[in-house]
Amino acid sequence: MSSFDVSSIGKPPLIGPRAKRRHVRSLTGDFPEVDEKGQEKWPRGDEKSWKAALRDIHAEVPEITKSVVTHVQTSLGRAPYNIDDFGAYQAAALSVRDNLIVNWNATQVEYTRKSPKRAYYLSLEFLMGRTLSNALLNLGLLDNYSSSLSSLGFGLEDVLVQERDAALGNGGLGRLAACYLDSSATQELPVWGYGLRYKYGIFQQLIKSDDGTQLEAPDPWLDHQNPWELPRLDVTYEVRFYGHAQRWGEESTGRATWSGGQEVLAVAYDVMIPGYGTKSTNNLRLWESKPKRGFDLQSFNAGNYERAVEASNSAACNHILGKELRLKQQYFWTAASLADMMRRFKNLEKPISEFAEYNAIQLNDTHPTLAIVELMRILLDDEELSWDSAWSIVTNTFFFTNHTVLPEALEKWSVPLMEHLLPRHMQIIFDIVTVEKKFPGDRDRLSRLSLIEEGFPKQVRMANLAVVGSKKVNGVAELHSDLVKKNLFPDFVEFYGKSKFGNVTNGITPRRWLDQCNPALSALITDTLKLDRVTAGRTVKHQNKERLALFVERQLGVKVDANAMFDVQIKRLHEYKRQTLNILGVIHRYLLIKNMTPEEREKVVKKVVFFAGKACPCMCVPFLLTIRLIVNVARVINSDLDTNKYLSLFFLPDYSVSLAEILIPASDISQHISTAGTEASGTSNMKFCLNGGLLVGTVDGANIEIAEEVGEDNVFFFGHLTPDVEDLRYQHTYHPIPVEQKCPALAHVLDTVSSGIFGGDGVYEPLLNTVRQGDFYILTDDFDAYIRSLEMVDEAYADRAEWIKKSIRTTAKMGKFSSDRAIQDYAQEYWNIESIKL
Ligand code: OAK
């Protein structure tokens, strides 16, 4: 993978007039166009290979070329000479898919034959990114397809970048789910994912050129045929909403009949998940909603239904969807998934009492918590089990992972809404509450433990429900798991005992996040004969920086100095992640350099700062201004001829998995600077380190464990620790100290922004005021330490040989953060499942 064409990363494939111009002929199926001299014109000037492939289609041509050409003709319905890079991508993808299907079938047959205990990963988000490159790597077919495509006149890289990212989610939790699927297949574990087949992925982010504001456009990722999924039009389930729940008999925890309302069809789409170096190929089953034919038209409110279907088709952030639609989406997905699991279990012809011995269900945060109630409903109403038997099965089947301690992310559903949409489920939740009253303790404790929060309206606390209904609960890094116990669920820990609460530190797949995005470094690691690793490591990093520089030049038309230090912060934009701290730090650096003499400037470490990330448009207004500030600061400092040689800044729009794959290998230093105690884990920190980038960060999330592995001297820590944060917030409220007094350097930066040198005409004041007043994320307390840590980064970077050694040591010590380890932790300590060898 040497000359990586980055020009169309994250871009939709070429369609429309421009694409047509690249065809030799339009899609008429005619033979090649003839030029002025009567010569046939063939794409890529490679007439011979196409003709040979056509002629020898049934003879001894390499299998791969044969299969690609066949797909061009039979699946795409095109004459083979009549395709562009996108057509070549489609044909290659279909050809690779053939391999996947064979392995996928073999795997599923083996699972059926051996009837092992299976684990199901329920996640509302799966950020899969591109598939072709990953499938080729995992199948060990990269070189073969590269040769085959090249014999047909196509470069592998040109073909790979045609694929559009599957971006069915927002951020960390969704990408983690994708890494875990890769590792489950690689470890040959019988794990399936269940999610939603959104019609639109996470919005495409556009940055308005005049004022830097973020605009959101839909991501119609399915506009072209998606080669990576198999529609299973025969696998459908009916999912009910609304209606009435009628209890049977007197007993409050007994059976009921739920009838009436609306029914929607859930249709399955299967996505094959290949393991690395194994035939084992797992399944990600995504549900699409379809109207049910012939149902009660009178109770069908067409307008609402359309809206519901449309909304359930968007992977937009939480708050965009109306509450009811979001709840509908969650129930639709969990009900279809459970019906599917139940059908599979029934095929085993085992007694229902053994359900938990054959099934483990992992809840990826609280979004799938309704699955707990749905399984209760099935066991009580359909299987006619007693409450205690049903509850015992449920609480041995589910496992719950929490992914955030931010109170605003803890889901709650209004009781009246639940009663309206899911009347039977609300009954069951009330029944759990009744049973739960057995909890001893005082009234306050009982109310904290309760699944129902008092108020107008009353609310169902989904996190409490997930804890009560699960066998085990875990956080995603050591510190976070401690906070889950101490701050989120202390009463539950006291009630159930500590053993119910654990930790599984997150992991990332080294396939995508090293082999695929950084093949040169991957090769260097496996090359045991290489003597001068420092020089080689430096060369690899430099090549990756040049690749990023080329990308920026093509995207933004600006040249970037690959000899400068590359400093990267890429993640969802959120106040707690403190992109604001970073941009205020950049301004500070700019002002320092601006005030230097030319001689002093020559001693400055040259730096290019990169930001990328999407901001959920429903976030608070001040914070949305951060992107605007970054873009406008970039405009000023990149055009300042005094300083731009020493400091430049870029906001790369439309952050995606594919963009991360270019940015991460190119980073010298990356920023993970959340307020201590707020970032559950972070996983990009692991990706940067694996690629030999060093971290500047707070003592938070997985940063801590990374430092334990790579050594504290290889991480640039700064800032107040978690236990200080509450005290500082208290001080801010009751004994505020003006920023001018507490942190003059920051006050100067804030005043500079207010002065209007970055434009905006006062527009940034709401953002600046969140720092000057309130300062919930303690920027004024951490700013000085942050600047000092960046100075230490400069000093360390000045000794380039030592820096590269740090970088190599960091890469070498990242074994713990492989998702293979993480998934084994889940498999052994939680799900109790074993590998199935094919
Ligand atoms: C998203 C929605 C609701 C709750 C949590 C999230 C989420 O994305 N959390 C992130 O999960 C990652 C994977 O565990 C962590 O690395 C991030 O720190 C966390 O913010």
Short mmCIF file of N, CA and C in Angstrom, two decimals, residues 712-827:
data_model
loop_
_atom_site.label_atom_id
_atom_site.label_comp_id
_atom_site.label_asym_id
_atom_site.label_seq_id
_atom_site.Cartn_x
_atom_site.Cartn_y
_atom_site.Cartn_z
N GLU A 712 5.03 6.13 32.28
CA GLU A 712 4.55 7.52 32.42
C GLU A 712 5.44 8.52 31.70
N ASP A 713 6.73 8.13 31.50
CA ASP A 713 7.62 9.07 30.81
C ASP A 713 7.30 9.17 29.32
N ASN A 714 6.41 8.31 28.83
CA ASN A 714 6.03 8.39 27.42
C ASN A 714 4.64 9.00 27.22
N VAL A 715 4.05 9.51 28.31
CA VAL A 715 2.75 10.18 28.20
C VAL A 715 2.89 11.55 28.86
N PHE A 716 2.30 12.56 28.26
CA PHE A 716 2.38 13.91 28.82
C PHE A 716 1.08 14.19 29.58
N PHE A 717 1.11 13.89 30.86
CA PHE A 717 -0.09 14.09 31.70
C PHE A 717 -0.13 15.52 32.24
N PHE A 718 -1.31 16.01 32.44
CA PHE A 718 -1.46 17.31 33.11
C PHE A 718 -2.84 17.34 33.78
N GLY A 719 -3.03 18.34 34.60
CA GLY A 719 -4.38 18.67 35.07
C GLY A 719 -4.79 18.05 36.38
N HIS A 720 -5.88 18.59 36.89
CA HIS A 720 -6.41 18.13 38.18
C HIS A 720 -6.95 16.71 38.07
N LEU A 721 -6.89 16.02 39.21
CA LEU A 721 -7.35 14.63 39.23
C LEU A 721 -8.85 14.56 39.55
N THR A 722 -9.41 13.41 39.27
CA THR A 722 -10.86 13.23 39.43
C THR A 722 -11.39 13.69 40.80
N PRO A 723 -10.74 13.29 41.91
CA PRO A 723 -11.32 13.69 43.19
C PRO A 723 -11.35 15.21 43.40
N ASP A 724 -10.47 15.96 42.69
CA ASP A 724 -10.44 17.43 42.87
C ASP A 724 -11.62 18.12 42.18
N VAL A 725 -12.15 17.46 41.15
CA VAL A 725 -13.04 18.19 40.25
C VAL A 725 -14.29 18.70 40.96
N GLU A 726 -14.87 17.86 41.80
CA GLU A 726 -16.08 18.29 42.52
C GLU A 726 -15.79 19.50 43.40
N ASP A 727 -14.63 19.46 44.11
CA ASP A 727 -14.26 20.57 45.00
C ASP A 727 -14.10 21.85 44.19
N LEU A 728 -13.46 21.73 43.04
CA LEU A 728 -13.24 22.93 42.22
C LEU A 728 -14.57 23.52 41.76
N ARG A 729 -15.48 22.64 41.39
CA ARG A 729 -16.81 23.13 40.96
C ARG A 729 -17.51 23.84 42.12
N TYR A 730 -17.35 23.28 43.29
CA TYR A 730 -17.94 23.90 44.48
C TYR A 730 -17.36 25.30 44.66
N GLN A 731 -16.03 25.37 44.54
CA GLN A 731 -15.37 26.69 44.67
C GLN A 731 -15.89 27.67 43.63
N HIS A 732 -16.03 27.19 42.40
CA HIS A 732 -16.51 28.10 41.33
C HIS A 732 -17.85 28.70 41.71
N THR A 733 -18.68 27.88 42.33
CA THR A 733 -20.04 28.36 42.65
C THR A 733 -20.03 29.27 43.86
N TYR A 734 -19.30 28.85 44.91
CA TYR A 734 -19.43 29.59 46.17
C TYR A 734 -18.29 30.55 46.45
N HIS A 735 -17.13 30.32 45.89
CA HIS A 735 -16.01 31.25 46.12
C HIS A 735 -15.31 31.54 44.79
N PRO A 736 -16.01 32.10 43.82
CA PRO A 736 -15.40 32.26 42.50
C PRO A 736 -14.21 33.22 42.52
N ILE A 737 -13.19 32.87 41.77
CA ILE A 737 -12.02 33.75 41.61
C ILE A 737 -12.02 34.18 40.15
N PRO A 738 -11.94 35.49 39.87
CA PRO A 738 -11.97 35.92 38.47
C PRO A 738 -10.82 35.30 37.68
N VAL A 739 -11.09 34.99 36.43
CA VAL A 739 -10.08 34.32 35.60
C VAL A 739 -8.81 35.16 35.50
N GLU A 740 -8.94 36.48 35.53
CA GLU A 740 -7.74 37.36 35.45
C GLU A 740 -6.78 37.05 36.59
N GLN A 741 -7.37 36.72 37.74
CA GLN A 741 -6.55 36.45 38.91
C GLN A 741 -6.05 35.00 38.90
N LYS A 742 -6.95 34.10 38.54
CA LYS A 742 -6.60 32.69 38.63
C LYS A 742 -5.66 32.26 37.52
N CYS A 743 -5.90 32.77 36.33
CA CYS A 743 -5.12 32.29 35.19
C CYS A 743 -4.96 33.43 34.17
N PRO A 744 -4.01 34.34 34.44
CA PRO A 744 -3.88 35.52 33.57
C PRO A 744 -3.64 35.16 32.11
N ALA A 745 -2.90 34.07 31.88
CA ALA A 745 -2.61 33.69 30.49
C ALA A 745 -3.91 33.39 29.75
N LEU A 746 -4.79 32.67 30.42
CA LEU A 746 -6.07 32.33 29.79
C LEU A 746 -6.93 33.58 29.62
N ALA A 747 -6.91 34.46 30.65
CA ALA A 747 -7.70 35.69 30.56
C ALA A 747 -7.29 36.47 29.32
N HIS A 748 -5.98 36.51 29.07
CA HIS A 748 -5.48 37.24 27.90
C HIS A 748 -6.02 36.61 26.61
N VAL A 749 -6.02 35.30 26.57
CA VAL A 749 -6.52 34.61 25.37
C VAL A 749 -8.01 34.93 25.18
N LEU A 750 -8.76 34.85 26.26
CA LEU A 750 -10.21 35.10 26.16
C LEU A 750 -10.45 36.54 25.68
N ASP A 751 -9.66 37.48 26.23
CA ASP A 751 -9.83 38.89 25.82
C ASP A 751 -9.48 39.07 24.36
N THR A 752 -8.47 38.33 23.91
CA THR A 752 -8.07 38.44 22.50
C THR A 752 -9.21 37.99 21.59
N VAL A 753 -9.87 36.89 21.99
CA VAL A 753 -11.00 36.42 21.17
C VAL A 753 -12.11 37.47 21.21
N SER A 754 -12.37 38.02 22.42
CA SER A 754 -13.41 39.06 22.54
C SER A 754 -13.10 40.28 21.69
N SER A 755 -11.80 40.56 21.56
CA SER A 755 -11.41 41.78 20.82
C SER A 755 -11.81 41.71 19.35
N GLY A 756 -12.10 40.53 18.86
CA GLY A 756 -12.61 40.40 17.49
C GLY A 756 -11.55 40.11 16.46
N ILE A 757 -10.30 39.78 16.88
CA ILE A 757 -9.31 39.54 15.83
C ILE A 757 -9.62 38.26 15.05
N PHE A 758 -10.45 37.40 15.63
CA PHE A 758 -10.86 36.21 14.86
C PHE A 758 -12.28 36.39 14.31
N GLY A 759 -12.66 37.66 14.20
CA GLY A 759 -13.96 37.99 13.62
C GLY A 759 -15.08 37.64 14.57
N GLY A 760 -16.24 37.52 14.00
CA GLY A 760 -17.37 37.03 14.79
C GLY A 760 -18.23 38.11 15.40
N ASP A 761 -17.68 39.33 15.56
CA ASP A 761 -18.50 40.43 16.06
C ASP A 761 -19.25 40.06 17.35
N GLY A 762 -18.50 39.59 18.31
CA GLY A 762 -19.13 39.25 19.60
C GLY A 762 -19.81 37.91 19.65
N VAL A 763 -19.77 37.18 18.53
CA VAL A 763 -20.53 35.93 18.47
C VAL A 763 -20.01 34.88 19.46
N TYR A 764 -18.72 34.97 19.82
CA TYR A 764 -18.13 33.94 20.70
C TYR A 764 -18.41 34.17 22.18
N GLU A 765 -19.03 35.31 22.52
CA GLU A 765 -19.20 35.63 23.94
C GLU A 765 -19.89 34.52 24.74
N PRO A 766 -20.97 33.90 24.23
CA PRO A 766 -21.59 32.82 25.02
C PRO A 766 -20.60 31.69 25.33
N LEU A 767 -19.73 31.38 24.37
CA LEU A 767 -18.74 30.33 24.59
C LEU A 767 -17.72 30.79 25.63
N LEU A 768 -17.23 32.01 25.47
CA LEU A 768 -16.22 32.51 26.39
C LEU A 768 -16.79 32.61 27.81
N ASN A 769 -18.08 32.97 27.88
CA ASN A 769 -18.69 33.08 29.21
C ASN A 769 -18.83 31.75 29.92
N THR A 770 -18.94 30.66 29.15
CA THR A 770 -18.99 29.36 29.84
C THR A 770 -17.66 29.10 30.55
N VAL A 771 -16.58 29.73 30.06
CA VAL A 771 -15.28 29.58 30.73
C VAL A 771 -15.16 30.61 31.85
N ARG A 772 -15.55 31.85 31.55
CA ARG A 772 -15.37 32.92 32.56
C ARG A 772 -16.29 32.71 33.76
N GLN A 773 -17.51 32.28 33.47
CA GLN A 773 -18.48 32.09 34.56
C GLN A 773 -18.89 30.61 34.55
N GLY A 774 -18.93 30.02 35.68
CA GLY A 774 -19.39 28.63 35.75
C GLY A 774 -18.23 27.67 35.58
N ASP A 775 -17.69 27.59 34.41
CA ASP A 775 -16.51 26.77 34.12
C ASP A 775 -16.65 25.34 34.66
N PHE A 776 -17.74 24.72 34.27
CA PHE A 776 -18.05 23.38 34.79
C PHE A 776 -16.95 22.38 34.45
N TYR A 777 -16.31 22.57 33.33
CA TYR A 777 -15.28 21.61 32.91
C TYR A 777 -13.86 22.06 33.28
N ILE A 778 -13.77 22.97 34.23
CA ILE A 778 -12.55 23.45 34.89
C ILE A 778 -11.40 23.82 33.94
N LEU A 779 -11.72 24.56 32.89
CA LEU A 779 -10.66 25.03 31.98
C LEU A 779 -9.74 26.00 32.70
N THR A 780 -10.31 26.89 33.53
CA THR A 780 -9.46 27.90 34.19
C THR A 780 -8.51 27.23 35.18
N ASP A 781 -8.90 26.09 35.70
CA ASP A 781 -8.03 25.39 36.66
C ASP A 781 -6.94 24.59 35.97
N ASP A 782 -7.21 24.14 34.76
CA ASP A 782 -6.25 23.26 34.08
C ASP A 782 -5.38 23.96 33.04
N PHE A 783 -5.74 25.19 32.68
CA PHE A 783 -5.08 25.81 31.51
C PHE A 783 -3.56 25.91 31.67
N ASP A 784 -3.10 26.42 32.82
CA ASP A 784 -1.64 26.62 32.98
C ASP A 784 -0.90 25.29 32.86
N ALA A 785 -1.44 24.27 33.51
CA ALA A 785 -0.78 22.96 33.47
C ALA A 785 -0.79 22.41 32.04
N TYR A 786 -1.87 22.69 31.35
CA TYR A 786 -1.98 22.23 29.96
C TYR A 786 -0.88 22.87 29.10
N ILE A 787 -0.72 24.17 29.26
CA ILE A 787 0.30 24.86 28.47
C ILE A 787 1.69 24.34 28.82
N ARG A 788 1.90 24.10 30.11
CA ARG A 788 3.21 23.56 30.52
C ARG A 788 3.45 22.20 29.89
N SER A 789 2.42 21.38 29.84
CA SER A 789 2.62 20.04 29.27
C SER A 789 2.93 20.14 27.77
N LEU A 790 2.33 21.12 27.10
CA LEU A 790 2.64 21.28 25.67
C LEU A 790 4.08 21.78 25.49
N GLU A 791 4.55 22.56 26.45
CA GLU A 791 5.96 22.98 26.37
C GLU A 791 6.88 21.77 26.54
N MET A 792 6.48 20.86 27.41
CA MET A 792 7.30 19.65 27.60
C MET A 792 7.28 18.79 26.34
N VAL A 793 6.14 18.80 25.66
CA VAL A 793 6.06 18.07 24.38
C VAL A 793 7.08 18.68 23.41
N ASP A 794 7.12 20.01 23.34
CA ASP A 794 8.07 20.68 22.44
C ASP A 794 9.51 20.28 22.76
N GLU A 795 9.81 20.31 24.05
CA GLU A 795 11.19 19.98 24.46
C GLU A 795 11.54 18.55 24.05
N ALA A 796 10.62 17.66 24.30
CA ALA A 796 10.89 16.25 23.98
C ALA A 796 11.02 16.07 22.47
N TYR A 797 10.19 16.78 21.72
CA TYR A 797 10.19 16.61 20.26
C TYR A 797 11.48 17.13 19.63
N ALA A 798 12.11 18.08 20.33
CA ALA A 798 13.34 18.67 19.80
C ALA A 798 14.42 17.58 19.66
N ASP A 799 14.40 16.59 20.55
CA ASP A 799 15.35 15.47 20.44
C ASP A 799 14.65 14.35 19.65
N ARG A 800 14.77 14.44 18.32
CA ARG A 800 13.94 13.60 17.47
C ARG A 800 14.26 12.11 17.62
N ALA A 801 15.53 11.79 17.83
CA ALA A 801 15.88 10.36 17.95
C ALA A 801 15.23 9.78 19.20
N GLU A 802 15.28 10.54 20.28
CA GLU A 802 14.67 10.07 21.53
C GLU A 802 13.15 9.96 21.37
N TRP A 803 12.59 10.92 20.65
CA TRP A 803 11.13 10.92 20.42
C TRP A 803 10.70 9.65 19.68
N ILE A 804 11.49 9.31 18.65
CA ILE A 804 11.14 8.11 17.87
C ILE A 804 11.25 6.86 18.75
N LYS A 805 12.24 6.87 19.64
CA LYS A 805 12.36 5.71 20.54
C LYS A 805 11.11 5.61 21.41
N LYS A 806 10.67 6.76 21.92
CA LYS A 806 9.45 6.76 22.74
C LYS A 806 8.29 6.21 21.93
N SER A 807 8.24 6.66 20.67
CA SER A 807 7.15 6.27 19.80
C SER A 807 7.15 4.76 19.56
N ILE A 808 8.34 4.21 19.33
CA ILE A 808 8.43 2.76 19.07
C ILE A 808 8.08 1.97 20.33
N ARG A 809 8.58 2.47 21.49
CA ARG A 809 8.26 1.79 22.75
C ARG A 809 6.75 1.80 22.99
N THR A 810 6.15 2.92 22.65
CA THR A 810 4.70 3.04 22.87
C THR A 810 3.95 2.01 22.03
N THR A 811 4.29 1.96 20.74
CA THR A 811 3.63 0.96 19.88
C THR A 811 3.81 -0.44 20.46
N ALA A 812 5.04 -0.72 20.90
CA ALA A 812 5.36 -2.08 21.32
C ALA A 812 4.60 -2.50 22.58
N LYS A 813 4.17 -1.51 23.37
CA LYS A 813 3.56 -1.84 24.66
C LYS A 813 2.03 -1.81 24.63
N MET A 814 1.45 -1.83 23.45
CA MET A 814 0.00 -1.63 23.36
C MET A 814 -0.80 -2.92 23.34
N GLY A 815 -0.13 -4.05 23.55
CA GLY A 815 -0.83 -5.34 23.45
C GLY A 815 -2.11 -5.42 24.26
N LYS A 816 -2.09 -4.86 25.45
CA LYS A 816 -3.26 -4.96 26.32
C LYS A 816 -4.52 -4.40 25.65
N PHE A 817 -4.33 -3.43 24.76
CA PHE A 817 -5.50 -2.71 24.24
C PHE A 817 -6.05 -3.30 22.94
N SER A 818 -5.66 -4.54 22.67
CA SER A 818 -6.27 -5.22 21.52
C SER A 818 -7.69 -5.63 21.90
N SER A 819 -8.61 -5.46 20.97
CA SER A 819 -9.98 -5.90 21.25
C SER A 819 -10.05 -7.43 21.33
N ASP A 820 -9.02 -8.12 20.87
CA ASP A 820 -8.98 -9.58 21.05
C ASP A 820 -8.94 -9.92 22.54
N ARG A 821 -8.12 -9.16 23.28
CA ARG A 821 -8.07 -9.37 24.73
C ARG A 821 -9.41 -9.00 25.37
N ALA A 822 -9.95 -7.86 24.94
CA ALA A 822 -11.20 -7.39 25.57
C ALA A 822 -12.32 -8.41 25.34
N ILE A 823 -12.39 -8.92 24.11
CA ILE A 823 -13.50 -9.82 23.79
C ILE A 823 -13.31 -11.15 24.52
N GLN A 824 -12.07 -11.55 24.73
CA GLN A 824 -11.82 -12.76 25.54
C GLN A 824 -12.26 -12.54 26.98
N ASP A 825 -12.04 -11.32 27.50
CA ASP A 825 -12.51 -11.01 28.86
C ASP A 825 -14.02 -11.20 28.94
N TYR A 826 -14.73 -10.65 27.96
CA TYR A 826 -16.20 -10.80 27.97
C TYR A 826 -16.58 -12.27 27.84
N ALA A 827 -15.91 -12.96 26.89
CA ALA A 827 -16.28 -14.35 26.61
C ALA A 827 -16.09 -15.23 27.85
#
